[in-house]
Amino acid sequence: MAGRRAREEEPTVPAAPLHPREGERLASLRSYRVLDTGADAALDALAAATARLLDAPTATISLVDEDRQWFASTRDLSAVLGYETPQTSRDVSFCAWTVAQERTLVVPDARTDARFADNAMVTGPEQVRAYAGAPIIGRDGLPLGALCVMDREARDFAEADVQALSALATSVAELLELRRLDAAAGLGSRHVLDESHALRAGIDAQELVVHYQPVVDLPTGRWEGVEALVRWEHPQRGLLAPAAFLPVAEASGLIVPLGRQVLTLACTQVALWRDTPPTGGGAGGGARDLHVAVNLSGRQLGEPDVVDVITDALLVSGLPAQALTLELTETSLAGTGAQVDAALAAIRARGVRLALDDFGTGYASYAYLQRFQPDVVKIDRCFVAALGRSERDDLLTSSLIGLGLQLGCGVVAEGVETPEQARMLADLGVTTAQGYLFSPPRTAQALGARLVAP
């Protein structure tokens, strides 16, 4: 654990290293919104049960923040260790070491451990000699803190004790999950914690793959670009569509590393296609001028380094900025403020195009057109499917298309499935479309063969 307060003239103690994904970890911790909240009887009871099970004077649930650790359970802290406040400095935190290594940390005798021998918790009135802590892994697979026990006597911890501590740390994570404000955000009874841990493992194992659907010039049939669509090659369940895992990715915050990975993969693949000469006038007439559209979630857009992430993807891949279009939905833009406006301006200044996806399905389409001035609007498939159904449906679709064209935006129609839909869209002035009429989303290998082969 950490010293009760900074002490003057105390020896310098080694500080715990930062977690390899410290920025993501801190964002995950804060998304739970439990820091600096009141006492929690359930968490206190779980900590007390942990102390009894491991026969230790005290146990606590410690959440490791940027420069402090905050105790989500405070039972016995004052009586046993003399804590006057529910937090201590991170600099001398035992639990920070547990978080950094992301596995159980056992210290049988802190006085003989170079990391802790001069720690204020060891040399001061707390007189901590033994420590065991198990990481509390949140829904996105990152450690939030630790469930730990402390003793004033040096002692060994049996393997059964360590296993029990790890199991109880999982229970802590489940309790925190129940208290998370967005725990029931459209996910029903899904096992979010288990699913998010599996998804984190899948991202780290590079099981996420990108399929591509052509964006077609209607007058010529030429493939102008592709939209990047993520899939998960699940080792047990096979190829999963986005609906099977993106809700959990959004809820857990994993959409940020997932989106970063997809962006880099898509930019790299399209840059490769652009550099590959056609071998005889392929379906797309060659890929020299191919562009790619990649979805950007609201969570990604709110990250402080979003502009750097996009810039890095372009630099690493070698893709020209003008060949990248970032698709934003009206939902992802809802509730955003000046920070997002500045990020979008910086992205556009780099030459990247912005598209408003699912246009017409939100509650403030016109307001977003005025505020963000997108380069492209994408007419949602529901309006394409309604063409020819009634005069009212045709008028609504034609009005959306006309508005985009009059504002000087490129207009792309999504979900085109029949030649009749393509003809009606062309009559309304749409020149660019995508859908199963032209091609379903395909793997890079399958689509690339059509791009460069006769």
Short mmCIF file of C-alpha atoms in Angstrom, two decimals:
data_model
loop_
_atom_site.label_atom_id
_atom_site.label_comp_id
_atom_site.label_asym_id
_atom_site.label_seq_id
_atom_site.Cartn_x
_atom_site.Cartn_y
_atom_site.Cartn_z
CA MET A 1 0.00 0.00 0.00
CA ALA A 2 1.09 3.61 0.30
CA GLY A 3 2.35 5.80 3.08
CA ARG A 4 -0.28 7.69 5.05
CA ARG A 5 1.10 11.04 3.98
CA ALA A 6 4.26 12.53 2.56
CA ARG A 7 6.94 12.69 5.24
CA GLU A 8 9.85 15.10 5.28
CA GLU A 9 13.37 13.69 5.03
CA GLU A 10 12.16 10.15 4.27
CA PRO A 11 14.44 7.96 2.13
CA THR A 12 13.77 7.86 -1.59
CA VAL A 13 11.82 4.72 -2.46
CA PRO A 14 11.52 3.21 -5.91
CA ALA A 15 8.29 4.29 -7.59
CA ALA A 16 6.23 1.66 -9.34
CA PRO A 17 6.48 1.71 -13.14
CA LEU A 18 3.45 2.81 -15.08
CA HIS A 19 1.16 0.28 -16.67
CA PRO A 20 1.99 -0.25 -20.39
CA ARG A 21 -1.40 1.21 -21.29
CA GLU A 22 -1.54 3.79 -18.54
CA GLY A 23 -3.56 6.36 -20.48
CA GLU A 24 -6.24 3.83 -21.40
CA ARG A 25 -6.17 2.43 -17.87
CA LEU A 26 -6.80 5.81 -16.26
CA ALA A 27 -9.61 6.54 -18.72
CA SER A 28 -11.17 3.20 -17.84
CA LEU A 29 -10.89 3.83 -14.10
CA ARG A 30 -12.51 7.23 -14.36
CA SER A 31 -15.33 5.93 -16.53
CA TYR A 32 -16.56 3.95 -13.51
CA ARG A 33 -17.11 7.23 -11.63
CA VAL A 34 -16.50 5.66 -8.24
CA LEU A 35 -13.52 7.75 -7.15
CA ASP A 36 -14.30 10.02 -4.20
CA THR A 37 -17.74 8.51 -3.65
CA GLY A 38 -19.15 7.58 -0.26
CA ALA A 39 -18.80 4.39 1.74
CA ASP A 40 -20.06 1.23 0.12
CA ALA A 41 -21.34 -1.46 2.47
CA ALA A 42 -21.00 -4.27 -0.07
CA LEU A 43 -17.38 -3.43 -0.86
CA ASP A 44 -16.60 -3.08 2.86
CA ALA A 45 -18.14 -6.48 3.50
CA LEU A 46 -16.12 -8.08 0.72
CA ALA A 47 -12.90 -6.57 2.07
CA ALA A 48 -13.72 -7.81 5.57
CA ALA A 49 -14.41 -11.31 4.21
CA THR A 50 -11.04 -11.23 2.43
CA ALA A 51 -9.22 -10.35 5.65
CA ARG A 52 -10.94 -13.20 7.49
CA LEU A 53 -10.27 -15.72 4.73
CA LEU A 54 -6.55 -14.90 4.58
CA ASP A 55 -6.28 -14.42 8.36
CA ALA A 56 -4.92 -10.89 7.97
CA PRO A 57 -5.44 -7.84 10.21
CA THR A 58 -6.86 -5.81 7.33
CA ALA A 59 -7.82 -5.95 3.67
CA THR A 60 -8.78 -3.10 1.39
CA ILE A 61 -9.89 -2.29 -2.13
CA SER A 62 -7.49 0.24 -3.61
CA LEU A 63 -8.14 2.09 -6.89
CA VAL A 64 -4.92 3.49 -8.36
CA ASP A 65 -5.37 6.93 -9.91
CA GLU A 66 -2.80 9.12 -11.66
CA ASP A 67 -1.02 10.38 -8.54
CA ARG A 68 -2.86 8.70 -5.68
CA GLN A 69 -4.61 5.56 -4.60
CA TRP A 70 -8.14 5.86 -3.31
CA PHE A 71 -9.71 3.28 -1.03
CA ALA A 72 -13.10 2.05 -2.19
CA SER A 73 -13.40 0.20 1.12
CA THR A 74 -12.39 1.93 4.36
CA ARG A 75 -13.32 -0.68 6.96
CA ASP A 76 -10.58 -1.12 9.61
CA LEU A 77 -8.20 1.34 7.89
CA SER A 78 -8.39 3.86 10.72
CA ALA A 79 -8.37 1.32 13.56
CA VAL A 80 -5.63 -0.93 12.16
CA LEU A 81 -3.39 1.40 10.16
CA GLY A 82 -4.30 4.82 11.47
CA TYR A 83 -5.50 6.29 8.17
CA GLU A 84 -7.19 9.63 8.55
CA THR A 85 -8.21 10.01 4.89
CA PRO A 86 -9.40 7.46 2.29
CA GLN A 87 -6.44 8.00 0.00
CA THR A 88 -2.65 8.02 -0.07
CA SER A 89 0.11 9.00 -2.45
CA ARG A 90 0.78 6.70 -5.38
CA ASP A 91 4.55 7.24 -5.08
CA VAL A 92 4.90 4.72 -2.26
CA SER A 93 1.98 2.50 -3.20
CA PHE A 94 2.31 -1.27 -3.03
CA CYS A 95 -0.85 -1.57 -5.10
CA ALA A 96 0.68 0.53 -7.88
CA TRP A 97 3.18 -2.31 -8.36
CA THR A 98 0.31 -4.79 -8.57
CA VAL A 99 -1.36 -2.65 -11.22
CA ALA A 100 1.86 -2.18 -13.21
CA GLN A 101 2.57 -5.89 -13.48
CA GLU A 102 -1.13 -6.82 -13.84
CA ARG A 103 -0.82 -9.95 -11.74
CA THR A 104 -0.89 -10.89 -8.09
CA LEU A 105 1.95 -9.40 -6.06
CA VAL A 106 3.14 -11.20 -2.92
CA VAL A 107 5.63 -9.58 -0.53
CA PRO A 108 6.39 -11.96 2.37
CA ASP A 109 8.69 -9.48 4.14
CA ALA A 110 8.79 -5.88 2.95
CA ARG A 111 11.92 -5.14 5.02
CA THR A 112 13.95 -7.50 2.86
CA ASP A 113 12.47 -6.32 -0.45
CA ALA A 114 14.45 -3.51 -2.10
CA ARG A 115 11.27 -2.01 -3.53
CA PHE A 116 9.69 -1.51 -0.11
CA ALA A 117 12.38 -1.64 2.60
CA ASP A 118 12.41 2.17 2.91
CA ASN A 119 8.71 2.61 2.23
CA ALA A 120 6.99 4.89 4.75
CA MET A 121 4.34 2.23 5.31
CA VAL A 122 7.10 -0.16 6.40
CA THR A 123 9.31 2.15 8.39
CA GLY A 124 6.54 4.32 9.84
CA PRO A 125 3.96 3.63 12.52
CA GLU A 126 1.90 1.41 10.18
CA GLN A 127 4.73 -1.17 10.30
CA VAL A 128 3.49 -3.19 7.34
CA ARG A 129 5.66 -6.28 6.84
CA ALA A 130 3.67 -8.54 4.52
CA TYR A 131 1.45 -7.72 1.55
CA ALA A 132 -0.52 -9.64 -1.04
CA GLY A 133 -2.55 -7.90 -3.73
CA ALA A 134 -4.55 -9.14 -6.74
CA PRO A 135 -5.41 -6.78 -9.60
CA ILE A 136 -9.02 -5.72 -10.09
CA ILE A 137 -9.55 -6.09 -13.84
CA GLY A 138 -12.25 -3.83 -15.30
CA ARG A 139 -14.57 -4.51 -18.18
CA ASP A 140 -12.00 -3.49 -20.80
CA GLY A 141 -9.35 -5.86 -19.48
CA LEU A 142 -7.26 -3.22 -17.72
CA PRO A 143 -6.42 -3.08 -13.99
CA LEU A 144 -8.32 -0.50 -11.98
CA GLY A 145 -6.50 -1.17 -8.71
CA ALA A 146 -6.03 -4.08 -6.33
CA LEU A 147 -7.70 -6.08 -3.60
CA CYS A 148 -4.99 -6.49 -0.99
CA VAL A 149 -4.29 -7.78 2.49
CA MET A 150 -1.59 -6.47 4.83
CA ASP A 151 0.04 -7.85 7.95
CA ARG A 152 2.39 -6.43 10.57
CA GLU A 153 4.21 -9.74 10.75
CA ALA A 154 6.32 -11.25 8.00
CA ARG A 155 4.49 -14.25 6.55
CA ASP A 156 4.23 -16.51 3.54
CA PHE A 157 1.00 -16.70 1.57
CA ALA A 158 -0.06 -20.16 0.50
CA GLU A 159 -1.00 -20.81 -3.12
CA ALA A 160 -4.59 -21.34 -2.02
CA ASP A 161 -4.55 -17.88 -0.41
CA VAL A 162 -3.31 -16.31 -3.63
CA GLN A 163 -5.97 -18.09 -5.69
CA ALA A 164 -8.69 -17.01 -3.27
CA LEU A 165 -7.47 -13.42 -3.39
CA SER A 166 -7.64 -13.43 -7.21
CA ALA A 167 -11.16 -14.86 -7.17
CA LEU A 168 -12.29 -12.21 -4.71
CA ALA A 169 -10.73 -9.48 -6.87
CA THR A 170 -12.98 -10.67 -9.70
CA SER A 171 -15.93 -10.27 -7.34
CA VAL A 172 -14.83 -6.70 -6.64
CA ALA A 173 -14.79 -6.01 -10.40
CA GLU A 174 -18.32 -7.41 -10.68
CA LEU A 175 -19.54 -5.20 -7.83
CA LEU A 176 -17.98 -2.13 -9.43
CA GLU A 177 -19.64 -3.12 -12.69
CA LEU A 178 -23.05 -3.14 -11.04
CA ARG A 179 -22.41 0.38 -9.74
CA ARG A 180 -21.12 1.74 -13.02
CA LEU A 181 -23.54 4.38 -14.22
CA ASP A 182 -23.79 3.00 -17.76
CA ALA A 183 -23.82 -0.65 -16.75
CA ALA A 184 -27.24 -1.22 -18.31
CA ALA A 185 -26.75 1.02 -21.33
CA GLY A 186 -28.63 -1.09 -23.85
CA LEU A 187 -26.74 -4.29 -23.07
CA GLY A 188 -29.50 -6.05 -21.16
CA SER A 189 -28.36 -9.18 -19.38
CA ARG A 190 -25.16 -9.66 -21.35
CA HIS A 191 -22.09 -10.68 -19.38
CA VAL A 192 -20.24 -7.48 -20.18
CA LEU A 193 -17.24 -8.18 -17.95
CA ASP A 194 -16.53 -11.59 -19.48
CA GLU A 195 -17.21 -10.40 -23.02
CA SER A 196 -15.01 -7.33 -22.68
CA HIS A 197 -12.11 -9.37 -21.31
CA ALA A 198 -12.42 -11.74 -24.26
CA LEU A 199 -12.54 -8.80 -26.67
CA ARG A 200 -9.45 -7.25 -25.10
CA ALA A 201 -7.64 -10.55 -25.60
CA GLY A 202 -8.87 -10.65 -29.20
CA ILE A 203 -7.58 -7.15 -29.91
CA ASP A 204 -4.20 -7.97 -28.39
CA ALA A 205 -4.03 -11.22 -30.40
CA GLN A 206 -4.90 -9.29 -33.60
CA GLU A 207 -8.03 -11.36 -34.16
CA LEU A 208 -9.86 -8.28 -35.44
CA VAL A 209 -9.91 -8.22 -39.24
CA VAL A 210 -11.14 -5.66 -41.75
CA HIS A 211 -13.49 -6.41 -44.63
CA TYR A 212 -14.04 -3.89 -47.42
CA GLN A 213 -17.13 -2.90 -49.39
CA PRO A 214 -16.65 -1.00 -52.64
CA VAL A 215 -17.98 2.52 -53.12
CA VAL A 216 -19.03 2.71 -56.78
CA ASP A 217 -19.36 5.52 -59.32
CA LEU A 218 -22.87 4.93 -60.68
CA PRO A 219 -22.38 6.30 -64.22
CA THR A 220 -19.29 4.19 -64.94
CA GLY A 221 -19.39 1.34 -62.42
CA ARG A 222 -15.83 2.19 -61.40
CA TRP A 223 -14.79 1.48 -57.82
CA GLU A 224 -13.85 4.85 -56.37
CA GLY A 225 -13.19 3.69 -52.84
CA VAL A 226 -13.97 1.21 -50.11
CA GLU A 227 -15.52 1.33 -46.68
CA ALA A 228 -13.61 -0.49 -43.95
CA LEU A 229 -15.82 -2.75 -41.81
CA VAL A 230 -14.45 -4.62 -38.81
CA ARG A 231 -15.05 -8.30 -38.10
CA TRP A 232 -13.81 -10.55 -35.29
CA GLU A 233 -12.20 -13.88 -36.13
CA HIS A 234 -13.24 -15.44 -32.84
CA PRO A 235 -11.23 -18.62 -32.08
CA GLN A 236 -14.34 -20.49 -30.87
CA ARG A 237 -17.32 -18.74 -32.46
CA GLY A 238 -15.92 -18.06 -35.92
CA LEU A 239 -16.33 -14.82 -37.85
CA LEU A 240 -18.44 -12.35 -35.85
CA ALA A 241 -20.31 -9.40 -37.31
CA PRO A 242 -19.94 -5.98 -35.64
CA ALA A 243 -23.31 -6.24 -33.89
CA ALA A 244 -21.96 -9.15 -31.85
CA PHE A 245 -19.16 -7.17 -30.18
CA LEU A 246 -19.26 -3.43 -30.93
CA PRO A 247 -21.88 -2.66 -28.22
CA VAL A 248 -19.55 -4.17 -25.63
CA ALA A 249 -16.59 -2.34 -27.19
CA GLU A 250 -18.46 0.96 -26.87
CA ALA A 251 -19.58 0.30 -23.30
CA SER A 252 -16.17 -0.83 -22.11
CA GLY A 253 -14.04 1.79 -23.85
CA LEU A 254 -12.36 -0.88 -25.97
CA ILE A 255 -13.69 0.95 -29.02
CA VAL A 256 -10.66 3.25 -28.66
CA PRO A 257 -7.88 0.65 -29.16
CA LEU A 258 -10.11 -1.31 -31.55
CA GLY A 259 -10.74 1.78 -33.66
CA ARG A 260 -7.06 2.66 -33.68
CA GLN A 261 -6.20 -0.84 -34.91
CA VAL A 262 -8.86 -0.78 -37.65
CA LEU A 263 -7.77 2.66 -38.84
CA THR A 264 -4.14 1.59 -39.21
CA LEU A 265 -5.04 -1.70 -40.90
CA ALA A 266 -7.37 0.01 -43.38
CA CYS A 267 -4.96 2.81 -44.26
CA THR A 268 -2.12 0.34 -44.74
CA GLN A 269 -4.18 -1.97 -46.96
CA VAL A 270 -5.51 0.79 -49.20
CA ALA A 271 -2.05 2.34 -49.53
CA LEU A 272 -0.83 -1.07 -50.70
CA TRP A 273 -3.63 -1.36 -53.26
CA ARG A 274 -2.92 2.13 -54.56
CA ASP A 275 0.70 1.15 -55.18
CA THR A 276 -0.23 -2.08 -57.00
CA PRO A 277 -0.64 -1.60 -60.77
CA PRO A 278 -3.66 -3.22 -62.48
CA THR A 279 -2.96 -6.35 -64.52
CA GLY A 280 -5.51 -5.78 -67.23
CA GLY A 281 -8.25 -3.35 -66.26
CA GLY A 282 -9.74 -4.95 -63.17
CA ALA A 283 -13.22 -4.40 -61.84
CA GLY A 284 -12.20 -1.12 -60.29
CA GLY A 285 -10.10 0.06 -63.23
CA GLY A 286 -7.05 -0.05 -61.01
CA ALA A 287 -6.66 1.28 -57.50
CA ARG A 288 -4.30 4.21 -58.02
CA ASP A 289 -6.86 6.75 -56.79
CA LEU A 290 -8.72 4.51 -54.36
CA HIS A 291 -9.87 6.11 -51.11
CA VAL A 292 -11.04 4.50 -47.87
CA ALA A 293 -13.80 5.40 -45.43
CA VAL A 294 -13.33 4.44 -41.77
CA ASN A 295 -15.88 4.86 -39.00
CA LEU A 296 -14.92 7.02 -36.02
CA SER A 297 -16.93 6.55 -32.81
CA GLY A 298 -17.90 9.30 -30.42
CA ARG A 299 -15.63 7.79 -27.77
CA GLN A 300 -12.65 7.97 -30.15
CA LEU A 301 -13.54 11.48 -31.14
CA GLY A 302 -13.47 12.56 -27.50
CA GLU A 303 -9.95 11.22 -26.88
CA PRO A 304 -7.38 14.03 -26.46
CA ASP A 305 -4.93 12.34 -28.86
CA VAL A 306 -7.42 11.61 -31.67
CA VAL A 307 -5.67 13.94 -34.13
CA ASP A 308 -2.29 12.35 -33.39
CA VAL A 309 -3.76 8.86 -33.84
CA ILE A 310 -5.06 9.75 -37.30
CA THR A 311 -1.83 11.48 -38.26
CA ASP A 312 0.22 8.48 -37.13
CA ALA A 313 -1.96 6.07 -39.13
CA LEU A 314 -1.35 8.10 -42.27
CA LEU A 315 2.40 8.33 -41.64
CA VAL A 316 2.80 4.64 -40.87
CA SER A 317 0.76 3.53 -43.88
CA GLY A 318 1.95 6.10 -46.38
CA LEU A 319 -1.66 6.81 -47.39
CA PRO A 320 -2.25 10.41 -48.56
CA ALA A 321 -4.56 12.32 -46.26
CA GLN A 322 -6.96 13.11 -49.09
CA ALA A 323 -7.49 9.37 -49.61
CA LEU A 324 -8.99 8.98 -46.11
CA THR A 325 -12.58 9.76 -45.16
CA LEU A 326 -13.66 9.53 -41.52
CA GLU A 327 -17.32 8.67 -41.06
CA LEU A 328 -19.14 10.15 -38.08
CA THR A 329 -22.70 9.36 -37.07
CA GLU A 330 -25.12 11.91 -35.72
CA THR A 331 -25.25 9.84 -32.52
CA SER A 332 -21.49 10.06 -32.06
CA LEU A 333 -21.62 13.84 -32.41
CA ALA A 334 -24.46 14.31 -29.94
CA GLY A 335 -23.49 16.25 -26.85
CA THR A 336 -19.98 17.09 -28.07
CA GLY A 337 -18.48 20.49 -27.48
CA ALA A 338 -15.59 22.78 -28.28
CA GLN A 339 -12.91 20.09 -27.85
CA VAL A 340 -14.47 17.93 -30.56
CA ASP A 341 -14.99 20.95 -32.82
CA ALA A 342 -11.30 21.77 -32.52
CA ALA A 343 -10.30 18.17 -33.21
CA LEU A 344 -12.47 18.00 -36.33
CA ALA A 345 -11.01 21.29 -37.57
CA ALA A 346 -7.48 19.95 -37.05
CA ILE A 347 -8.35 16.70 -38.84
CA ARG A 348 -9.80 18.58 -41.81
CA ALA A 349 -6.76 20.89 -41.90
CA ARG A 350 -4.61 17.82 -42.53
CA GLY A 351 -6.57 17.09 -45.68
CA VAL A 352 -8.74 14.26 -44.33
CA ARG A 353 -12.37 14.33 -45.45
CA LEU A 354 -15.28 14.07 -43.01
CA ALA A 355 -18.52 12.25 -43.76
CA LEU A 356 -21.83 12.35 -41.90
CA ASP A 357 -22.98 8.72 -41.83
CA ASP A 358 -26.58 7.47 -41.59
CA PHE A 359 -27.75 10.90 -42.70
CA GLY A 360 -31.40 11.59 -41.93
CA THR A 361 -31.80 9.07 -39.12
CA GLY A 362 -30.79 11.39 -36.24
CA TYR A 363 -32.77 14.04 -34.46
CA ALA A 364 -30.72 17.05 -35.57
CA SER A 365 -29.47 16.35 -39.09
CA TYR A 366 -29.75 19.93 -40.27
CA ALA A 367 -28.02 21.25 -37.17
CA TYR A 368 -25.06 18.92 -37.73
CA LEU A 369 -24.83 19.89 -41.39
CA GLN A 370 -24.54 23.51 -40.33
CA ARG A 371 -22.14 22.91 -37.45
CA PHE A 372 -19.71 20.39 -38.94
CA GLN A 373 -20.03 21.15 -42.65
CA PRO A 374 -19.17 17.60 -43.74
CA ASP A 375 -17.53 16.92 -47.07
CA VAL A 376 -19.78 13.91 -47.64
CA VAL A 377 -23.24 12.83 -46.48
CA LYS A 378 -24.24 9.18 -46.61
CA ILE A 379 -27.93 8.54 -47.21
CA ASP A 380 -29.00 5.79 -44.84
CA ARG A 381 -30.12 2.48 -46.31
CA CYS A 382 -33.62 2.86 -44.87
CA PHE A 383 -34.28 5.76 -47.29
CA VAL A 384 -32.83 3.81 -50.22
CA ALA A 385 -35.03 0.81 -49.38
CA ALA A 386 -38.11 3.08 -49.26
CA LEU A 387 -37.65 4.39 -52.82
CA GLY A 388 -40.69 3.61 -54.96
CA ARG A 389 -42.82 2.63 -51.98
CA SER A 390 -44.89 5.82 -51.89
CA GLU A 391 -44.77 9.43 -53.05
CA ARG A 392 -44.12 10.51 -49.47
CA ASP A 393 -41.10 8.19 -49.13
CA ASP A 394 -39.72 9.31 -52.49
CA LEU A 395 -40.12 12.97 -51.52
CA LEU A 396 -38.30 12.47 -48.22
CA THR A 397 -35.37 10.66 -49.85
CA SER A 398 -35.10 13.16 -52.70
CA SER A 399 -35.18 16.03 -50.20
CA LEU A 400 -32.26 14.60 -48.23
CA ILE A 401 -30.27 14.03 -51.41
CA GLY A 402 -31.10 17.50 -52.75
CA LEU A 403 -30.07 19.18 -49.51
CA GLY A 404 -26.68 17.47 -49.54
CA LEU A 405 -26.07 18.36 -53.18
CA GLN A 406 -27.14 21.99 -52.73
CA LEU A 407 -24.71 22.35 -49.83
CA GLY A 408 -21.89 21.12 -52.03
CA CYS A 409 -21.44 17.80 -50.24
CA GLY A 410 -20.63 14.55 -51.91
CA VAL A 411 -23.62 12.24 -51.58
CA VAL A 412 -23.21 8.48 -51.13
CA ALA A 413 -26.23 6.15 -51.04
CA GLU A 414 -25.89 3.11 -48.79
CA GLY A 415 -27.58 -0.28 -49.01
CA VAL A 416 -28.26 -0.34 -52.77
CA GLU A 417 -29.51 -3.84 -53.56
CA THR A 418 -31.41 -3.64 -56.86
CA PRO A 419 -30.82 -2.10 -60.31
CA GLU A 420 -34.08 -0.18 -59.90
CA GLN A 421 -32.80 1.52 -56.74
CA ALA A 422 -29.58 2.43 -58.55
CA ARG A 423 -31.55 3.91 -61.46
CA MET A 424 -33.82 5.97 -59.19
CA LEU A 425 -30.85 7.28 -57.21
CA ALA A 426 -29.10 8.29 -60.43
CA ASP A 427 -32.25 10.14 -61.52
CA LEU A 428 -32.15 12.04 -58.22
CA GLY A 429 -28.57 13.15 -58.86
CA VAL A 430 -26.66 10.57 -56.80
CA THR A 431 -23.46 9.50 -58.52
CA THR A 432 -21.88 7.35 -55.78
CA ALA A 433 -23.31 4.32 -54.01
CA GLN A 434 -22.48 1.12 -52.20
CA GLY A 435 -24.42 -2.04 -51.45
CA TYR A 436 -24.85 -5.71 -52.24
CA LEU A 437 -25.84 -4.89 -55.83
CA PHE A 438 -22.18 -4.13 -56.44
CA SER A 439 -20.44 -6.27 -53.85
CA PRO A 440 -20.87 -7.45 -50.26
CA PRO A 441 -18.07 -6.65 -47.81
CA ARG A 442 -15.15 -8.93 -48.67
CA THR A 443 -11.78 -9.80 -47.21
CA ALA A 444 -8.79 -7.79 -48.37
CA GLN A 445 -7.55 -10.78 -50.32
CA ALA A 446 -10.84 -11.34 -52.16
CA LEU A 447 -11.44 -7.70 -52.93
CA GLY A 448 -7.83 -7.07 -53.92
CA ALA A 449 -8.01 -9.81 -56.53
CA ARG A 450 -10.88 -7.99 -58.23
CA LEU A 451 -9.16 -4.64 -57.99
CA VAL A 452 -6.04 -5.64 -59.89
CA ALA A 453 -7.10 -8.64 -61.99
CA PRO A 454 -9.03 -8.71 -65.31
#
